PDB file of C-alpha atoms in Angstrom:
ATOM      1  CA  ASP A   1      48.183  88.758  -7.389  1.00 65.00           C
ATOM      2  CA  ALA A   2      46.380  86.514  -4.921  1.00 75.00           C
ATOM      3  CA  GLY A   3      44.565  88.256  -2.133  1.00 92.00           C
ATOM      4  CA  VAL A   4      44.152  86.958   1.389  1.00 96.00           C
ATOM      5  CA  THR A   5      43.351  83.247   1.326  1.00 96.00           C
ATOM      6  CA  GLN A   6      41.871  81.220   4.167  1.00 97.00           C
ATOM      7  CA  SER A   7      41.384  77.502   4.625  1.00 96.00           C
ATOM      8  CA  PRO A   8      39.254  75.604   5.094  1.00 97.00           C
ATOM      9  CA  THR A   9      36.092  77.322   3.886  1.00 96.00           C
ATOM     10  CA  HIS A  10      33.808  75.428   6.244  1.00 96.00           C
ATOM     11  CA  LEU A  11      34.468  73.274   9.282  1.00 96.00           C
ATOM     12  CA  ILE A  12      32.272  71.270  11.624  1.00 98.00           C
ATOM     13  CA  LYS A  13      33.548  70.244  15.051  1.00 97.00           C
ATOM     14  CA  THR A  14      32.063  68.960  18.291  1.00 97.00           C
ATOM     15  CA  ARG A  15      32.324  70.492  21.736  1.00 97.00           C
ATOM     16  CA  GLY A  16      35.669  69.937  23.437  1.00 97.00           C
ATOM     17  CA  GLN A  17      37.594  69.416  20.216  1.00 98.00           C
ATOM     18  CA  GLN A  18      40.444  71.561  18.945  1.00 98.00           C
ATOM     19  CA  VAL A  19      40.586  73.364  15.594  1.00 98.00           C
ATOM     20  CA  THR A  20      43.246  75.057  13.467  1.00 98.00           C
ATOM     21  CA  LEU A  21      42.425  77.668  10.847  1.00 98.00           C
ATOM     22  CA  ARG A  22      44.936  78.923   8.294  1.00 98.00           C
ATOM     23  CA  CYS A  23      45.567  82.210   6.539  1.00 98.00           C
ATOM     24  CA  SER A  24      47.935  83.323   3.781  1.00 97.00           C
ATOM     25  CA  PRO A  25      48.351  87.093   3.573  1.00 96.00           C
ATOM     26  CA  LYS A  26      48.239  89.231   0.466  1.00 93.00           C
ATOM     27  CA  SER A  27      51.586  89.430  -1.334  1.00 92.00           C
ATOM     28  CA  GLY A  28      53.813  92.087   0.242  1.00 89.00           C
ATOM     29  CA  HIS A  29      51.968  92.102   3.577  1.00 91.00           C
ATOM     30  CA  ASP A  30      53.697  91.223   6.852  1.00 91.00           C
ATOM     31  CA  THR A  31      50.924  91.630   9.427  1.00 93.00           C
ATOM     32  CA  VAL A  32      48.016  89.260  10.021  1.00 95.00           C
ATOM     33  CA  SER A  33      44.948  89.928  12.163  1.00 95.00           C
ATOM     34  CA  TRP A  34      42.173  87.538  13.152  1.00 98.00           C
ATOM     35  CA  TYR A  35      38.552  88.445  13.819  1.00 98.00           C
ATOM     36  CA  GLN A  36      35.530  86.465  15.014  1.00 98.00           C
ATOM     37  CA  GLN A  37      32.176  87.362  13.467  1.00 97.00           C
ATOM     38  CA  ALA A  38      29.131  85.832  15.120  1.00 96.00           C
ATOM     39  CA  LEU A  39      25.984  85.575  13.011  1.00 92.00           C
ATOM     40  CA  GLY A  40      24.379  88.976  12.457  1.00 90.00           C
ATOM     41  CA  GLN A  41      27.122  90.851  14.303  1.00 93.00           C
ATOM     42  CA  GLY A  42      30.226  92.852  13.496  1.00 96.00           C
ATOM     43  CA  PRO A  43      33.694  91.280  13.590  1.00 97.00           C
ATOM     44  CA  GLN A  44      35.456  91.201  16.957  1.00 97.00           C
ATOM     45  CA  PHE A  45      39.247  91.490  17.071  1.00 96.00           C
ATOM     46  CA  ILE A  46      40.996  88.374  18.412  1.00 97.00           C
ATOM     47  CA  PHE A  47      44.714  89.141  17.929  1.00 96.00           C
ATOM     48  CA  GLN A  48      47.323  90.415  15.513  1.00 94.00           C
ATOM     49  CA  TYR A  49      50.697  88.971  14.530  1.00 95.00           C
ATOM     50  CA  TYR A  50      53.720  90.874  13.295  1.00 91.00           C
ATOM     51  CA  GLU A  51      57.270  89.555  12.927  1.00 90.00           C
ATOM     52  CA  GLU A  52      56.083  86.191  14.283  1.00 93.00           C
ATOM     53  CA  GLU A  53      54.992  87.771  17.584  1.00 93.00           C
ATOM     54  CA  GLU A  54      51.540  88.525  18.971  1.00 93.00           C
ATOM     55  CA  ARG A  55      51.389  92.321  18.858  1.00 90.00           C
ATOM     56  CA  GLN A  56      47.839  93.068  19.982  1.00 89.00           C
ATOM     57  CA  ARG A  57      45.155  90.958  21.621  1.00 93.00           C
ATOM     58  CA  GLY A  58      41.450  91.458  22.096  1.00 94.00           C
ATOM     59  CA  ASN A  59      39.238  90.163  24.909  1.00 95.00           C
ATOM     60  CA  PHE A  60      39.413  86.484  24.080  1.00 97.00           C
ATOM     61  CA  PRO A  61      40.355  83.659  26.457  1.00 97.00           C
ATOM     62  CA  ASP A  62      43.625  81.758  26.306  1.00 96.00           C
ATOM     63  CA  ARG A  63      41.837  78.951  24.451  1.00 97.00           C
ATOM     64  CA  PHE A  64      42.438  81.137  21.411  1.00 98.00           C
ATOM     65  CA  SER A  65      46.057  81.093  20.327  1.00 97.00           C
ATOM     66  CA  GLY A  66      47.924  81.761  17.150  1.00 97.00           C
ATOM     67  CA  HIS A  67      51.147  81.576  15.288  1.00 97.00           C
ATOM     68  CA  GLN A  68      52.838  83.386  12.446  1.00 97.00           C
ATOM     69  CA  PHE A  69      55.396  81.675  10.240  1.00 97.00           C
ATOM     70  CA  PRO A  70      58.498  83.188   8.589  1.00 96.00           C
ATOM     71  CA  ASN A  71      56.596  83.447   5.295  1.00 95.00           C
ATOM     72  CA  TYR A  72      54.009  85.626   7.149  1.00 95.00           C
ATOM     73  CA  SER A  73      51.218  83.045   6.926  1.00 97.00           C
ATOM     74  CA  SER A  74      49.319  82.472  10.147  1.00 98.00           C
ATOM     75  CA  GLU A  75      47.270  79.932  12.083  1.00 98.00           C
ATOM     76  CA  LEU A  76      44.494  80.409  14.589  1.00 98.00           C
ATOM     77  CA  ASN A  77      44.041  77.606  17.107  1.00 98.00           C
ATOM     78  CA  VAL A  78      41.033  77.184  19.348  1.00 98.00           C
ATOM     79  CA  ASN A  79      41.096  74.553  22.108  1.00 97.00           C
ATOM     80  CA  ALA A  80      38.219  73.027  24.078  1.00 97.00           C
ATOM     81  CA  LEU A  81      35.604  74.264  21.639  1.00 98.00           C
ATOM     82  CA  LEU A  82      32.337  75.633  22.997  1.00 98.00           C
ATOM     83  CA  LEU A  83      29.023  76.017  21.198  1.00 97.00           C
ATOM     84  CA  GLY A  84      29.551  79.792  21.395  1.00 97.00           C
ATOM     85  CA  ASP A  85      32.691  79.518  19.280  1.00 98.00           C
ATOM     86  CA  SER A  86      30.497  78.904  16.225  1.00 98.00           C
ATOM     87  CA  ALA A  87      31.174  81.872  13.968  1.00 97.00           C
ATOM     88  CA  LEU A  88      32.816  83.143  10.810  1.00 97.00           C
ATOM     89  CA  TYR A  89      36.547  83.626  11.417  1.00 98.00           C
ATOM     90  CA  LEU A  90      38.092  86.331   9.281  1.00 97.00           C
ATOM     91  CA  CYS A  91      41.748  86.879   8.577  1.00 97.00           C
ATOM     92  CA  ALA A  92      43.051  90.274   7.458  1.00 96.00           C
ATOM     93  CA  SER A  93      46.504  91.237   6.270  1.00 94.00           C
ATOM     94  CA  SER A  94      48.278  94.572   6.051  1.00 91.00           C
ATOM     95  CA  SER A  95      51.735  96.091   5.857  1.00 86.00           C
ATOM     96  CA  ASP A  96      53.201  98.519   8.360  1.00 73.00           C
ATOM     97  CA  SER A  97      55.522  99.835   5.674  1.00 67.00           C
ATOM     98  CA  LEU A  98      52.708 100.940   3.384  1.00 61.00           C
ATOM     99  CA  ALA A  99      51.459 104.462   3.995  1.00 57.00           C
ATOM    100  CA  LYS A 100      47.769 103.671   4.162  1.00 64.00           C
ATOM    101  CA  ASN A 101      48.214 100.469   6.211  1.00 74.00           C
ATOM    102  CA  ILE A 102      44.808  99.194   5.123  1.00 87.00           C
ATOM    103  CA  GLN A 103      43.582  95.767   6.195  1.00 91.00           C
ATOM    104  CA  TYR A 104      42.505  93.411   3.416  1.00 93.00           C
ATOM    105  CA  PHE A 105      40.219  90.553   4.372  1.00 95.00           C
ATOM    106  CA  GLY A 106      39.862  86.950   3.294  1.00 95.00           C
ATOM    107  CA  ALA A 107      36.510  85.264   2.717  1.00 94.00           C
ATOM    108  CA  GLY A 108      36.638  83.598   6.118  1.00 96.00           C
ATOM    109  CA  THR A 109      36.248  80.145   7.601  1.00 97.00           C
ATOM    110  CA  ARG A 110      32.779  79.208   8.821  1.00 97.00           C
ATOM    111  CA  LEU A 111      33.155  77.126  12.012  1.00 98.00           C
ATOM    112  CA  SER A 112      30.187  75.210  13.349  1.00 98.00           C
ATOM    113  CA  VAL A 113      30.481  73.613  16.791  1.00 97.00           C
ATOM    114  CA  LEU A 114      27.891  70.919  17.533  1.00 96.00           C
TER     115      LEU A 114
ATOM    116  CA  ALA B   1      37.933 101.599  25.021  1.00 82.00           C
ATOM    117  CA  GLN B   2      36.577 102.748  21.714  1.00 89.00           C
ATOM    118  CA  THR B   3      33.086 101.808  20.584  1.00 94.00           C
ATOM    119  CA  VAL B   4      31.277 102.072  17.253  1.00 97.00           C
ATOM    120  CA  THR B   5      27.486 102.227  16.994  1.00 97.00           C
ATOM    121  CA  GLN B   6      25.362 101.666  13.911  1.00 98.00           C
ATOM    122  CA  SER B   7      21.768 102.401  14.863  1.00 96.00           C
ATOM    123  CA  GLN B   8      20.135 101.207  11.628  1.00 97.00           C
ATOM    124  CA  PRO B   9      19.954  97.396  11.508  1.00 96.00           C
ATOM    125  CA  GLU B  10      18.453  97.501   8.024  1.00 97.00           C
ATOM    126  CA  MET B  11      17.914 100.058   5.251  1.00 97.00           C
ATOM    127  CA  SER B  12      16.229  99.892   1.848  1.00 97.00           C
ATOM    128  CA  VAL B  13      16.758 102.033  -1.232  1.00 98.00           C
ATOM    129  CA  GLN B  14      15.327 102.106  -4.718  1.00 98.00           C
ATOM    130  CA  GLU B  15      17.766 101.543  -7.539  1.00 97.00           C
ATOM    131  CA  ALA B  16      19.295 104.870  -8.750  1.00 97.00           C
ATOM    132  CA  GLU B  17      18.270 106.631  -5.534  1.00 98.00           C
ATOM    133  CA  THR B  18      20.502 107.892  -2.710  1.00 98.00           C
ATOM    134  CA  VAL B  19      20.788 106.360   0.752  1.00 98.00           C
ATOM    135  CA  THR B  20      22.694 107.381   3.888  1.00 98.00           C
ATOM    136  CA  LEU B  21      23.964 104.937   6.502  1.00 98.00           C
ATOM    137  CA  SER B  22      24.669 106.269   9.993  1.00 98.00           C
ATOM    138  CA  CYS B  23      27.585 105.612  12.325  1.00 98.00           C
ATOM    139  CA  THR B  24      28.628 107.156  15.621  1.00 98.00           C
ATOM    140  CA  TYR B  25      31.712 106.327  17.646  1.00 97.00           C
ATOM    141  CA  ASP B  26      33.193 107.054  21.015  1.00 96.00           C
ATOM    142  CA  THR B  27      36.873 107.760  21.626  1.00 93.00           C
ATOM    143  CA  SER B  28      39.092 109.991  23.722  1.00 91.00           C
ATOM    144  CA  GLU B  29      41.768 110.039  21.025  1.00 90.00           C
ATOM    145  CA  SER B  30      42.256 112.994  18.679  1.00 88.00           C
ATOM    146  CA  ASP B  31      43.959 111.125  15.849  1.00 89.00           C
ATOM    147  CA  TYR B  32      42.311 108.083  14.313  1.00 92.00           C
ATOM    148  CA  TYR B  33      40.976 106.556  11.111  1.00 93.00           C
ATOM    149  CA  LEU B  34      37.423 105.667  10.189  1.00 96.00           C
ATOM    150  CA  PHE B  35      36.356 103.166   7.561  1.00 96.00           C
ATOM    151  CA  TRP B  36      33.317 101.794   5.830  1.00 98.00           C
ATOM    152  CA  TYR B  37      33.551  98.161   4.779  1.00 97.00           C
ATOM    153  CA  LYS B  38      31.063  96.251   2.627  1.00 97.00           C
ATOM    154  CA  GLN B  39      30.378  92.543   3.171  1.00 96.00           C
ATOM    155  CA  PRO B  40      28.356  90.911   0.371  1.00 94.00           C
ATOM    156  CA  PRO B  41      26.918  87.385   0.690  1.00 87.00           C
ATOM    157  CA  SER B  42      30.285  86.060  -0.500  1.00 83.00           C
ATOM    158  CA  ARG B  43      31.469  87.083   3.018  1.00 86.00           C
ATOM    159  CA  GLN B  44      34.642  88.861   1.879  1.00 89.00           C
ATOM    160  CA  MET B  45      34.951  92.259   3.559  1.00 93.00           C
ATOM    161  CA  ILE B  46      35.733  94.987   1.006  1.00 94.00           C
ATOM    162  CA  LEU B  47      36.975  98.473   1.888  1.00 95.00           C
ATOM    163  CA  VAL B  48      34.591 101.131   0.578  1.00 97.00           C
ATOM    164  CA  ILE B  49      36.079 104.349   1.902  1.00 96.00           C
ATOM    165  CA  ARG B  50      38.587 105.659   4.458  1.00 95.00           C
ATOM    166  CA  GLN B  51      38.761 108.927   6.402  1.00 95.00           C
ATOM    167  CA  GLU B  52      41.651 110.333   8.454  1.00 92.00           C
ATOM    168  CA  ALA B  53      40.402 112.276  11.485  1.00 92.00           C
ATOM    169  CA  TYR B  54      42.907 115.100  10.986  1.00 90.00           C
ATOM    170  CA  LYS B  55      41.499 115.860   7.535  1.00 89.00           C
ATOM    171  CA  GLN B  56      38.550 118.228   7.502  1.00 85.00           C
ATOM    172  CA  GLN B  57      37.639 117.373   3.923  1.00 93.00           C
ATOM    173  CA  ASN B  58      35.177 114.531   3.577  1.00 96.00           C
ATOM    174  CA  ALA B  59      36.434 111.499   1.647  1.00 95.00           C
ATOM    175  CA  THR B  60      34.793 110.510  -1.628  1.00 96.00           C
ATOM    176  CA  GLU B  61      35.176 107.431  -3.831  1.00 95.00           C
ATOM    177  CA  ASN B  62      33.058 107.588  -6.972  1.00 96.00           C
ATOM    178  CA  ARG B  63      29.405 107.128  -5.848  1.00 97.00           C
ATOM    179  CA  PHE B  64      30.402 106.817  -2.182  1.00 98.00           C
ATOM    180  CA  SER B  65      31.013 109.786   0.101  1.00 98.00           C
ATOM    181  CA  VAL B  66      31.109 110.396   3.833  1.00 98.00           C
ATOM    182  CA  ASN B  67      29.898 113.121   6.147  1.00 97.00           C
ATOM    183  CA  PHE B  68      32.513 113.266   8.908  1.00 97.00           C
ATOM    184  CA  GLN B  69      31.543 115.379  11.919  1.00 96.00           C
ATOM    185  CA  LYS B  70      34.454 115.101  14.367  1.00 95.00           C
ATOM    186  CA  ALA B  71      32.920 117.111  17.195  1.00 94.00           C
ATOM    187  CA  ALA B  72      29.728 115.071  17.042  1.00 96.00           C
ATOM    188  CA  LYS B  73      31.719 111.824  16.557  1.00 96.00           C
ATOM    189  CA  SER B  74      29.566 110.982  13.569  1.00 97.00           C
ATOM    190  CA  PHE B  75      30.621 109.297  10.326  1.00 97.00           C
ATOM    191  CA  SER B  76      27.824 108.617   7.833  1.00 98.00           C
ATOM    192  CA  LEU B  77      28.113 106.988   4.407  1.00 98.00           C
ATOM    193  CA  LYS B  78      26.161 108.298   1.432  1.00 98.00           C
ATOM    194  CA  ILE B  79      25.650 106.051  -1.569  1.00 98.00           C
ATOM    195  CA  SER B  80      24.472 107.890  -4.681  1.00 98.00           C
ATOM    196  CA  ASP B  81      22.842 106.310  -7.736  1.00 98.00           C
ATOM    197  CA  SER B  82      22.388 103.019  -5.863  1.00 98.00           C
ATOM    198  CA  GLN B  83      22.950  99.844  -7.849  1.00 97.00           C
ATOM    199  CA  LEU B  84      21.800  96.268  -7.271  1.00 96.00           C
ATOM    200  CA  GLY B  85      25.418  95.334  -6.582  1.00 95.00           C
ATOM    201  CA  ASP B  86      25.464  97.687  -3.589  1.00 97.00           C
ATOM    202  CA  ALA B  87      23.219  95.291  -1.648  1.00 97.00           C
ATOM    203  CA  ALA B  88      25.303  93.986   1.246  1.00 97.00           C
ATOM    204  CA  MET B  89      26.034  94.368   4.952  1.00 97.00           C
ATOM    205  CA  TYR B  90      27.913  97.614   5.640  1.00 98.00           C
ATOM    206  CA  PHE B  91      30.205  97.994   8.633  1.00 98.00           C
ATOM    207  CA  CYS B  92      31.627 101.161  10.107  1.00 98.00           C
ATOM    208  CA  ALA B  93      35.050 100.682  11.711  1.00 97.00           C
ATOM    209  CA  TYR B  94      37.499 102.676  13.833  1.00 96.00           C
ATOM    210  CA  ARG B  95      41.259 102.494  14.256  1.00 92.00           C
ATOM    211  CA  ASN B  96      43.584 104.432  16.550  1.00 87.00           C
ATOM    212  CA  PHE B  97      46.342 106.384  14.825  1.00 79.00           C
ATOM    213  CA  MET B  98      49.154 106.076  17.359  1.00 69.00           C
ATOM    214  CA  GLU B  99      48.436 102.609  18.726  1.00 70.00           C
ATOM    215  CA  TYR B 100      51.081  99.953  18.084  1.00 71.00           C
ATOM    216  CA  GLY B 101      49.210  97.715  15.724  1.00 76.00           C
ATOM    217  CA  ASN B 102      46.220  98.518  13.586  1.00 83.00           C
ATOM    218  CA  LYS B 103      43.291  96.586  15.039  1.00 90.00           C
ATOM    219  CA  LEU B 104      39.846  97.608  13.847  1.00 94.00           C
ATOM    220  CA  VAL B 105      36.805  98.147  16.073  1.00 96.00           C
ATOM    221  CA  PHE B 106      33.605  97.413  14.146  1.00 97.00           C
ATOM    222  CA  GLY B 107      29.988  98.385  14.572  1.00 97.00           C
ATOM    223  CA  ALA B 108      27.186  95.812  14.407  1.00 97.00           C
ATOM    224  CA  GLY B 109      26.477  96.537  10.752  1.00 97.00           C
ATOM    225  CA  THR B 110      23.604  97.748   8.571  1.00 98.00           C
ATOM    226  CA  ILE B 111      21.975  95.501   5.973  1.00 97.00           C
ATOM    227  CA  LEU B 112      21.339  97.468   2.790  1.00 98.00           C
ATOM    228  CA  ARG B 113      18.659  96.170   0.416  1.00 97.00           C
ATOM    229  CA  VAL B 114      18.398  97.643  -3.080  1.00 97.00           C
ATOM    230  CA  LYS B 115      15.043  97.382  -4.837  1.00 97.00           C
ATOM    231  CA  SER B 116      14.725  97.302  -8.627  1.00 93.00           C
TER     232      SER B 116
END
């Protein structure tokens, strides 16, 4: 049983560019959350998708957008990249129908903005 | 808004010894969940232990146990018989019980070093 998978592993972009990160949830999970983890800090919640809709959103600008597909996989898009967007982006999946509703994390995508 | 504070940026422990990591949180809710996650150098966040706020009994998972003090809003993690594989960044996290969605609020983390 594959866990949460994210691609790519590493990414280098320049300021002003756009980037798309991808996430496949753990089998049986229908909810995907995205977090940004700056170096040496704890993850910060970006948004969560359920039934192809954005269900919750953290304090991130509209440059951060996402999508969830019918197979529950998800994308995170960031437009007009800034140097401060350099971080590890973590995807987590869970299932509302499971009693414990625990979030399982992928290994992340390391984004460097030059 | 809820906040989670981990006041120990870094801790060290000798192999086979016991170490306690501290966490405090702030919330006006009465029902919530608390978690400890471990993030090794491989970057993948792994759930260590989970506590429901309505349960008075402290959660335990093998060598890992918590001291949950609801009135003090404190949630510490005790690691017994520390092993080299326990070396990692540890994050304390909070989640509302009744909120639509299950977003996690994380602390800044504590680096745990295990000495042989």
